Short mmCIF file of C-alpha atoms in Angstrom, two decimals:
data_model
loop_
_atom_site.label_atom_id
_atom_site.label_comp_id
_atom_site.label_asym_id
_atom_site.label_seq_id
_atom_site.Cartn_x
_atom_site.Cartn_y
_atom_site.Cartn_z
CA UNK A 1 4.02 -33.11 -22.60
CA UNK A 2 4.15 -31.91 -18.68
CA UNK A 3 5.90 -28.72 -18.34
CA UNK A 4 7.72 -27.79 -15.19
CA UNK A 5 7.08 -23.65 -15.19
CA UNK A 6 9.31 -21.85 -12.56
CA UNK A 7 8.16 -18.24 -11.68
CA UNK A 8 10.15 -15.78 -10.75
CA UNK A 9 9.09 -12.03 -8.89
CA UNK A 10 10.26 -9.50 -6.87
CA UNK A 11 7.92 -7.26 -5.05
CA UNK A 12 4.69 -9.60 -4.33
CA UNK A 13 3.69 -9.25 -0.46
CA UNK A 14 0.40 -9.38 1.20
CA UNK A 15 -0.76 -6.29 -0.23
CA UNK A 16 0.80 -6.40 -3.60
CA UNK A 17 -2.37 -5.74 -6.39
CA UNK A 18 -2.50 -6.74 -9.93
CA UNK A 19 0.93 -8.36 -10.52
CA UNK A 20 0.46 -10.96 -7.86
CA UNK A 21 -3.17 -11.45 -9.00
CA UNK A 22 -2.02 -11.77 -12.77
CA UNK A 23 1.35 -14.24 -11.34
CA UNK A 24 -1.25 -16.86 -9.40
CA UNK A 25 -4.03 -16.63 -12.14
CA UNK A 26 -1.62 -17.71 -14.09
CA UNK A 27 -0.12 -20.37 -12.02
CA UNK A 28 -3.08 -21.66 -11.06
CA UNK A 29 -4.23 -22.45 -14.75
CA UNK A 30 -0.86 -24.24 -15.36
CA UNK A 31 -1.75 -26.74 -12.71
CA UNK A 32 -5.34 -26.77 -13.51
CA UNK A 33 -3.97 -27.57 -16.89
CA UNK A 34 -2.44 -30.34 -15.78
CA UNK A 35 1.80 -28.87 -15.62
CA UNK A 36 3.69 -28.37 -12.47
CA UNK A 37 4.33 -24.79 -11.55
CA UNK A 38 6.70 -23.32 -9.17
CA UNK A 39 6.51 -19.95 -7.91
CA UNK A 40 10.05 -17.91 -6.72
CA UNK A 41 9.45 -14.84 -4.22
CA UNK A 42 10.82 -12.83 -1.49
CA UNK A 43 10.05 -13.70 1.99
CA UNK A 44 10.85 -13.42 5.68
CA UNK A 45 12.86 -17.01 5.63
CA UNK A 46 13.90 -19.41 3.64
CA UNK A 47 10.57 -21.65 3.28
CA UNK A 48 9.29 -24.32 0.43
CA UNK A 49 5.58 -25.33 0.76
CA UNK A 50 3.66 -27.80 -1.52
CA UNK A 51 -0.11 -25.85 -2.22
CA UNK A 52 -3.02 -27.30 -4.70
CA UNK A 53 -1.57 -24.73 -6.73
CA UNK A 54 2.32 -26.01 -6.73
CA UNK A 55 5.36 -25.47 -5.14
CA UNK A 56 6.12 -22.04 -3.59
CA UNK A 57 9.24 -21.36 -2.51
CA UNK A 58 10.22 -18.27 -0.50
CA UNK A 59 13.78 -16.80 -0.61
CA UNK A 60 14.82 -15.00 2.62
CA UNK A 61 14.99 -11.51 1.09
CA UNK A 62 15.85 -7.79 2.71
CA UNK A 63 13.04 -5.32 3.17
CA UNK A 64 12.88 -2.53 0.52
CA UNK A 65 9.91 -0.83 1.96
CA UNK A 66 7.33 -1.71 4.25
CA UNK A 67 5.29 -3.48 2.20
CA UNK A 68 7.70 -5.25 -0.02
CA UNK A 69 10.75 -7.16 -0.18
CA UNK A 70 13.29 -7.74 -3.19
CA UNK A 71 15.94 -10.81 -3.45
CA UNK A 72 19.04 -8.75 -3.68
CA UNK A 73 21.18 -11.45 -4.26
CA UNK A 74 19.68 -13.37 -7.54
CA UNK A 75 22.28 -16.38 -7.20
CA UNK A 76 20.16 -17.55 -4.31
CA UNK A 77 17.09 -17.49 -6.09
CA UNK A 78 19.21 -19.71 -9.36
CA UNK A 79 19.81 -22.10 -6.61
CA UNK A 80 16.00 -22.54 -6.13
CA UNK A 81 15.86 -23.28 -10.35
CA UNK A 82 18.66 -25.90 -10.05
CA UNK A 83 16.77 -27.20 -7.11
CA UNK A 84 13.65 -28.23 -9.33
CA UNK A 85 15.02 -28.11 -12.93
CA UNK A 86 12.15 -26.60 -14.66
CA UNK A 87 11.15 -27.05 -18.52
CA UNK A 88 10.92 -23.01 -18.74
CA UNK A 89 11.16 -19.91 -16.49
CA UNK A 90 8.48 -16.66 -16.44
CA UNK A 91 10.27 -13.89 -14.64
CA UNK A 92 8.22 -10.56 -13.38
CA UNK A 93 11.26 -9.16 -12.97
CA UNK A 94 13.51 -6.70 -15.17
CA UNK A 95 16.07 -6.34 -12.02
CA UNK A 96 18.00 -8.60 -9.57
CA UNK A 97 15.74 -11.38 -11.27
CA UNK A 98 17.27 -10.91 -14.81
CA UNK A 99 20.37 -12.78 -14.39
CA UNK A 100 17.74 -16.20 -14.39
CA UNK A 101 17.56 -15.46 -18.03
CA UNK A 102 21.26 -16.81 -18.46
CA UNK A 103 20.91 -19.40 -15.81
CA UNK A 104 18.25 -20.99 -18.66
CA UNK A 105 20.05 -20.33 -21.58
CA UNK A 106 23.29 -22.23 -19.76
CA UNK A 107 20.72 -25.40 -19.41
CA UNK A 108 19.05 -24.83 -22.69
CA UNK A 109 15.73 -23.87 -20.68
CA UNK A 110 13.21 -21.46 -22.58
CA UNK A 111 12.74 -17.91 -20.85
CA UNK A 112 10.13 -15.84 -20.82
CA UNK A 113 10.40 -12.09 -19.33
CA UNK A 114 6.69 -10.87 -18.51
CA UNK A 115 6.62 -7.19 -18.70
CA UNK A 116 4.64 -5.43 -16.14
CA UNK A 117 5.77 -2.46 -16.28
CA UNK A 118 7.03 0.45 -18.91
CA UNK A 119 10.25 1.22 -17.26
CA UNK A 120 10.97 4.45 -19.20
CA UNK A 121 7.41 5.81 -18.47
CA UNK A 122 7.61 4.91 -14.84
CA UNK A 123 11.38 6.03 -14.64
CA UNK A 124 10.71 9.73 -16.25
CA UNK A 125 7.56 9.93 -13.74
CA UNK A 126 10.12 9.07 -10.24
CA UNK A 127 12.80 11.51 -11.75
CA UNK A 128 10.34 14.22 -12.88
CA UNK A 129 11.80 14.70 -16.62
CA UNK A 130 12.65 12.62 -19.17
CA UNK A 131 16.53 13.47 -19.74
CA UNK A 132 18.49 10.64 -19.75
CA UNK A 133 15.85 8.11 -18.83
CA UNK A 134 15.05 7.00 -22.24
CA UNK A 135 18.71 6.01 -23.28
CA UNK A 136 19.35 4.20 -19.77
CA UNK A 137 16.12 2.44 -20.47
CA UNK A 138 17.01 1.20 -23.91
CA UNK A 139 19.97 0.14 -22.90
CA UNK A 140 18.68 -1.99 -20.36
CA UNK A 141 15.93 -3.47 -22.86
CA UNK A 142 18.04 -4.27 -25.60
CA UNK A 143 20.25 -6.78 -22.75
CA UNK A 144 16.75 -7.90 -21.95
CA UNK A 145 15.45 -9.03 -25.47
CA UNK A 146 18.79 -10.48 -26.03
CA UNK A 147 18.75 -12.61 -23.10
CA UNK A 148 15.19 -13.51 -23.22
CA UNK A 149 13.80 -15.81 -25.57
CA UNK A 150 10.22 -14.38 -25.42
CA UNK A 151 9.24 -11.11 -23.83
CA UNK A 152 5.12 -10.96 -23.03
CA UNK A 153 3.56 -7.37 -23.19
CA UNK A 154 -0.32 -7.04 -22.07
CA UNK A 155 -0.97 -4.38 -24.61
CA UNK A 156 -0.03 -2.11 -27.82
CA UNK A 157 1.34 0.59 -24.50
CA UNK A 158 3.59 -1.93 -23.15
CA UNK A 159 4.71 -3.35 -26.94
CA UNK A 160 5.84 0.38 -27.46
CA UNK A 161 8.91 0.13 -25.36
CA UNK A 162 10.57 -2.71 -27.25
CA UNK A 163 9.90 -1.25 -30.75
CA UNK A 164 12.99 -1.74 -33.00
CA UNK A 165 14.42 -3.96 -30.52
CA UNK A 166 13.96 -7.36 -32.81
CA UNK A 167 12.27 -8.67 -29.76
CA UNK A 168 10.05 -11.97 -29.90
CA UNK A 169 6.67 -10.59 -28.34
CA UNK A 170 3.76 -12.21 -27.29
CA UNK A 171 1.04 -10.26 -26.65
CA UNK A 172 -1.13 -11.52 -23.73
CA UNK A 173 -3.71 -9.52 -22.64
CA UNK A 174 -4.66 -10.76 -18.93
CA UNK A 175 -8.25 -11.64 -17.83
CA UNK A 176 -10.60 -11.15 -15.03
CA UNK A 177 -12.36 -13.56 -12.48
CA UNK A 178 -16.34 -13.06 -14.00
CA UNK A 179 -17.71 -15.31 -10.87
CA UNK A 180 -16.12 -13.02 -8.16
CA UNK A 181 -16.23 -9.59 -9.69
CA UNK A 182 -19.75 -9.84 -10.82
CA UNK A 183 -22.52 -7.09 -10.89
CA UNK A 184 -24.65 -9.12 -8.27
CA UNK A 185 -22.47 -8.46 -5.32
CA UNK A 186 -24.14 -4.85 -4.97
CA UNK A 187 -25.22 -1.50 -6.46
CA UNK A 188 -24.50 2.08 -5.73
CA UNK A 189 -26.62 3.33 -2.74
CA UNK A 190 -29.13 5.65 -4.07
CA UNK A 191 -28.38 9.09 -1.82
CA UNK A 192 -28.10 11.56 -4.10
CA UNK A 193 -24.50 11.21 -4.39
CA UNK A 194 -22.16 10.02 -7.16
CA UNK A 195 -19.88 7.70 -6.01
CA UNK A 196 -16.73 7.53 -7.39
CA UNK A 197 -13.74 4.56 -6.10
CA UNK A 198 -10.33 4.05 -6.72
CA UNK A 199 -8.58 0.69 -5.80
CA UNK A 200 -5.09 0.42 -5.94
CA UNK A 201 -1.91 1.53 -4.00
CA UNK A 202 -1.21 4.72 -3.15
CA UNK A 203 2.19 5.22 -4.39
CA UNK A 204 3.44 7.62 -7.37
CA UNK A 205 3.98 5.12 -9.99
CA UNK A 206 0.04 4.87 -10.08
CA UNK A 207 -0.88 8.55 -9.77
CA UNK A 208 -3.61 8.00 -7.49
CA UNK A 209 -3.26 12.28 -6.58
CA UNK A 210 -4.95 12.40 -10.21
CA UNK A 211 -7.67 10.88 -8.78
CA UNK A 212 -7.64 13.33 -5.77
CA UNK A 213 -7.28 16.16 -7.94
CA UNK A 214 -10.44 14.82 -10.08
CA UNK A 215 -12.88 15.23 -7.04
CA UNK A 216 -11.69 18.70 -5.79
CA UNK A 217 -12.21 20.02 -9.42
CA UNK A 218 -16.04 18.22 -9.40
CA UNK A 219 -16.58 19.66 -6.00
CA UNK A 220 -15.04 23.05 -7.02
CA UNK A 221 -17.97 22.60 -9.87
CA UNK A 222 -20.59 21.97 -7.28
CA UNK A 223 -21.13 18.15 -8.48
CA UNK A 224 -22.57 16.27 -5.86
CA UNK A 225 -19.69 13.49 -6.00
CA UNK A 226 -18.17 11.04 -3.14
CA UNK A 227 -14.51 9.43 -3.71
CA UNK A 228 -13.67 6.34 -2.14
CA UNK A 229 -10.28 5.82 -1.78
CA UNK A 230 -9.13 1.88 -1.24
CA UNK A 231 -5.19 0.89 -0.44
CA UNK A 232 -2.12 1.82 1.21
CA UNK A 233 1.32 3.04 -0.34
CA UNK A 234 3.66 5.30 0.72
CA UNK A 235 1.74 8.46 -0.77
CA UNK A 236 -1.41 8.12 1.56
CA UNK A 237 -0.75 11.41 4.14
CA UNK A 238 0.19 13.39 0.91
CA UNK A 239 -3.05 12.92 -0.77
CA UNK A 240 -4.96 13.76 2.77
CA UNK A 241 -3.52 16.72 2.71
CA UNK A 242 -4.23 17.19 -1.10
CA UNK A 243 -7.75 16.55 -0.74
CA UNK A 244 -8.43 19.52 1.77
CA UNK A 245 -12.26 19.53 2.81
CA UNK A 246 -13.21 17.98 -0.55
CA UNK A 247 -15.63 14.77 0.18
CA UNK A 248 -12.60 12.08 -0.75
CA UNK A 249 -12.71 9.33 1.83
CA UNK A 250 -9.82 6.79 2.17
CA UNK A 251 -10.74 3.27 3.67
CA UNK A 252 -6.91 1.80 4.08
CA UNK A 253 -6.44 -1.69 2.16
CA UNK A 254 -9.38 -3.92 1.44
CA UNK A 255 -8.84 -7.46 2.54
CA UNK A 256 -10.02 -10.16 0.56
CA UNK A 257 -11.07 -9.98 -3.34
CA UNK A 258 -14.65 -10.96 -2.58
CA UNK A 259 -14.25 -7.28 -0.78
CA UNK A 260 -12.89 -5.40 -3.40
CA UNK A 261 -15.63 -7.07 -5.74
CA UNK A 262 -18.37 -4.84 -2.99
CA UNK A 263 -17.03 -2.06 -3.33
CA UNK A 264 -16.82 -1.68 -7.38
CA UNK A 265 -20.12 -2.73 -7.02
CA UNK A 266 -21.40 -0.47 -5.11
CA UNK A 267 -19.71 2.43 -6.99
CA UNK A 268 -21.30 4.46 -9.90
CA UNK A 269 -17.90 5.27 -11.41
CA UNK A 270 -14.62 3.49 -10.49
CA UNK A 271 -10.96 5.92 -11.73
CA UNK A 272 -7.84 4.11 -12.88
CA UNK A 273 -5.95 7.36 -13.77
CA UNK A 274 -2.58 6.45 -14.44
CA UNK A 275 -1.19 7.22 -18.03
CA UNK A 276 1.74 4.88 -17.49
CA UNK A 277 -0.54 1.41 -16.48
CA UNK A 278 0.81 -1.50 -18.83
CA UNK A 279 -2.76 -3.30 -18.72
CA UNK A 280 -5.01 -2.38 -16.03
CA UNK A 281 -6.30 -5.54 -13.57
CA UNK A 282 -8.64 -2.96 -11.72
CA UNK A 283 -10.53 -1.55 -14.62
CA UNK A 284 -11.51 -5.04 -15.90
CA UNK A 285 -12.35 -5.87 -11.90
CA UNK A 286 -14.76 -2.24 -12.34
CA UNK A 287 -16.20 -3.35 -15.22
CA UNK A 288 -16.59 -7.06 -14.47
CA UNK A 289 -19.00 -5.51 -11.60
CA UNK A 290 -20.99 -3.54 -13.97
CA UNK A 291 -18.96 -0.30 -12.91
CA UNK A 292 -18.36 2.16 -15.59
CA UNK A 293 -14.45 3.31 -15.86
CA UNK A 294 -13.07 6.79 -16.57
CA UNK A 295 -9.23 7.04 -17.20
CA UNK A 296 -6.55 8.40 -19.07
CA UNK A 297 -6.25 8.94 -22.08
CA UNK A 298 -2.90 7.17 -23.00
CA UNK A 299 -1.26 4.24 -21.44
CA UNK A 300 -2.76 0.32 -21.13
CA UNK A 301 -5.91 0.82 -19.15
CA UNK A 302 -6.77 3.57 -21.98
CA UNK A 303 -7.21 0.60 -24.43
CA UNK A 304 -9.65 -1.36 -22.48
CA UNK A 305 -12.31 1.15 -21.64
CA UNK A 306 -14.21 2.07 -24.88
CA UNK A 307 -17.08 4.62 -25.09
CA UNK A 308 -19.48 1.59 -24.40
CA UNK A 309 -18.00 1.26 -21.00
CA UNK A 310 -16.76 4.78 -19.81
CA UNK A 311 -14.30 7.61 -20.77
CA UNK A 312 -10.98 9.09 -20.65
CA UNK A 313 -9.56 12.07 -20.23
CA UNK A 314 -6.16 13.95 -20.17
CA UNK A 315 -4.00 12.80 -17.22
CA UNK A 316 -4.77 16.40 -15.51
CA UNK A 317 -7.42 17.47 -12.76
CA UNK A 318 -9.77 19.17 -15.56
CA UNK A 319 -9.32 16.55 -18.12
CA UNK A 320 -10.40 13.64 -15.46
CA UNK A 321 -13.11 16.01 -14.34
CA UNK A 322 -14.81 16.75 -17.39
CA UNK A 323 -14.36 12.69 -18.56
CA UNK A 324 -16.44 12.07 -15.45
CA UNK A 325 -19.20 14.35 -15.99
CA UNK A 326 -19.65 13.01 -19.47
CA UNK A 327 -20.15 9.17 -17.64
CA UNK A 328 -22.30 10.76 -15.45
CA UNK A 329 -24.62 11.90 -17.64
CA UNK A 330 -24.89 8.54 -18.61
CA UNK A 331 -25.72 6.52 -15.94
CA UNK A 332 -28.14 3.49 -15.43
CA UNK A 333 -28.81 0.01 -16.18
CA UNK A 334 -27.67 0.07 -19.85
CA UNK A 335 -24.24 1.63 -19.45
CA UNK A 336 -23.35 -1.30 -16.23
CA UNK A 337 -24.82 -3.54 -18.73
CA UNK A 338 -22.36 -2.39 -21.59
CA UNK A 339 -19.34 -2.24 -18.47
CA UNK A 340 -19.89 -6.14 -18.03
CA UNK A 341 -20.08 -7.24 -21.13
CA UNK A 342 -17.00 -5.18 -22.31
CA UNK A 343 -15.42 -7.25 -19.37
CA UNK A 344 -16.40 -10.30 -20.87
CA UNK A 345 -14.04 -10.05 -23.86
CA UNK A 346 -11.05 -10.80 -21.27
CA UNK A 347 -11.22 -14.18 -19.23
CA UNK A 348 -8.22 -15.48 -17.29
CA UNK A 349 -8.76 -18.99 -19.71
CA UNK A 350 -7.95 -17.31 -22.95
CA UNK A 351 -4.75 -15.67 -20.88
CA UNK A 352 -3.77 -18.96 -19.42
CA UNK A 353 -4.00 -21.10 -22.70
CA UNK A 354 -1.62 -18.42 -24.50
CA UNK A 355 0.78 -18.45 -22.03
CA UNK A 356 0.92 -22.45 -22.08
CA UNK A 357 1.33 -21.81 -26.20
CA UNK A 358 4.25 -19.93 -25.73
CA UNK A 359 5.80 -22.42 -22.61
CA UNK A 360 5.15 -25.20 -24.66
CA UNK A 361 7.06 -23.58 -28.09
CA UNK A 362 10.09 -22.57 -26.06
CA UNK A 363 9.61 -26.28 -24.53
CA UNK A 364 9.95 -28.23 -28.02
CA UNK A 365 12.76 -25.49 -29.34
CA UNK A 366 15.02 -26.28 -25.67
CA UNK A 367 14.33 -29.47 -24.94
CA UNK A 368 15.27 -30.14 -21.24
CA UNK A 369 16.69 -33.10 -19.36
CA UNK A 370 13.84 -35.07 -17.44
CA UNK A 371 14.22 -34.99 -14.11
CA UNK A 372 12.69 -35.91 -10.63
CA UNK A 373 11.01 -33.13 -8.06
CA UNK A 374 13.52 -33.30 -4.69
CA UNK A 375 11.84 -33.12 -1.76
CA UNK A 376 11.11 -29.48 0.02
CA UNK A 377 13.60 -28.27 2.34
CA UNK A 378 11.10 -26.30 4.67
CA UNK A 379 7.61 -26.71 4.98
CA UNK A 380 5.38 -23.87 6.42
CA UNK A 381 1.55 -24.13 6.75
CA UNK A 382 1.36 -20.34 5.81
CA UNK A 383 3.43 -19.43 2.67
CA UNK A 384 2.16 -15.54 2.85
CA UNK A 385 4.70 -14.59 5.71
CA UNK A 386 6.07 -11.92 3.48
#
């Protein structure tokens, strides 16, 4: 059978990280595989374009920030699912995007909500306590599980939230591209220096400051430590002020994945700090590169770093710091050895063929009228104009 899978997401733009990475993985197996795929994001203008990888089609959407757009009115996205009549619908999206959820059941189309974030982590974090968030969370989850017919979690962290919900989870873990983010694209300069990276955007939600605060506590200690800093985000002036005359160095966003790849590389230690990650895209990118990985000690990226591969630590300056020494006492060609073939455990493949599992079970429990692709609307050579 050929499915027709629609994505839906808010929030993917030109310098979005591991949700955009995990959303065209993704597609791009499901065509490999042999299915159509259409993806459903914000853009500038209204625009449809036909790719190798399917059909993406770009909903003019407002600005939210200055990186990111969201489609504030969800009945123009619905218009883009009655456009092309898929056989099931993967939404990234527990917001304006939700509504699609009905749209499907209306047309007896599986849906599938892919969780990418815990909302009453990430919630408590932006209002600085945890009063009220919790009930306003599981109030919003239990509409979710109800609406959904399948809700995806990457890990045991991001399961949590839906416990006692009756949902129908799937646990997909996601997977890593071993051919770019490979150990061969470099090695840490040998200067006398540790180098420590972080790669990701520099926004609360993904407490780079920890990070910061880290490598002020190893310099307070006299450790002979250099942290790169790699992204953009709305936080980046706050943590140059934060790190002082400490020897943190931020580099802006790093174009191009073969990029990125260099720069784990070349790192001895690579920090993904943030104790309310669902999964953690950059720690198997680190590791895939033969980088060793020190994080927290709770949330998603917590349960893919092991003590072959690195170390965690409480989500606090000391805690980070003293997780770091203990790696870096243990540097050398055995422990990148162990970080690449703990990243070898997650390929995109194994990712791809569950999700097609779970498309093709809601598929054969909704069966869906056949129907013909219409012809795009727009074309656009460039479907990143975001």
């Amino acid at each position: 059978m050929t499915l027709r899978i629609a994505q839906l997401a808010n929030f993917v733009g030109p310098v979005s990280g591991g949700m955009r990475v995990a959303i065209e993985s993704l597609g791009q197996g499901y065509v490999a595989a042999g299915h159509e795929r259409i993806l459903v994001i914000p853009g500038k203008e209204d625009t449809t374009t036909e790719t190798e990888n399917g059909i993406i089609v770009q909903v003019r959407a407002p600005r939210i920030s200055r990186d990111y757009r969201m489609i504030a009115k969800p009945w123009r996205a619905l218009e883009v699912l009655d456009r092309f009549r898929p056989t099931s619908i993967e939404v990234s999206d527990k917001w304006t995007l939700s509504p699609a959820a009905r749209w499907a059941s209306k047309r007896g189309i599986g849906s599938v909500l892919f969780s990418h974030e815990r909302l009453d982590d990430m919630l408590s974090g932006w209002v600085r306590a945890q009063f009220g968030v919790e009930t306003a969370v599981g109030a919003l989850n239990r509409r979710l599980v109800k609406e959904f017919d399948a809700v995806v979690v990457t890990s045991a962290y991001a399961a949590e939230e839906f416990a006692d919900l009756d949902a129908n989870l799937w646990h997909v873990p996601l997977g890593v591209d071993l051919e770019t983010f490979h150990p061969s694209v470099g090695s840490p300069a040998d200067d006398g220096l540790v180098k420590l990276c972080y790669v990701g955007r520099m926004s609360h939600e993904k407490n780079p400051e920890l990070g910061v605060a880290a490598a002020i506590e190893l310099h307070r200690r006299g450790r002979p430590i250099q942290l790169n800093m790699y992204g953009v985000g709305p936080d980046l002036e706050r943590m140059r002020a934060q790190a002082g005359d400490a020897p943190v160095v931020f580099h802006g966003f790093v174009k191009g994945r073969d990029e990125v790849a260099r720069r784990f590389a070349a790192s001895d230690i690579s920090l993904s700090v943030c104790p309310s990650e669902t999964f953690g895209l950059a720690v198997l990118e680190a590791l895939a590169c033969g980088t060793p990985v020190v994080t927290s000690n709770r949330g998603g990226a917590h349960e893919l770093v092991d003590p072959t591969c690195g170390d965690y630590g409480t989500p606090d300056a000391v805690g980070l710091a003293d997780a770091i020494e203990r790696v870096m006492a243990r540097l050398g060609p055995d422990l990148r050895l162990a970080a690449r073939a703990r990243a070898e455990q997650y390929t995109w493949q194994a990712s791809i063929d569950r999700m097609l599992q779970l498309h093709e079970t809601l598929a054969h429990q909704v069966p869906n009228r056949p129907v013909r692709r219409p012809a795009p609307r727009h074309r656009t050579e460039n479907p990143e104009n975001l």
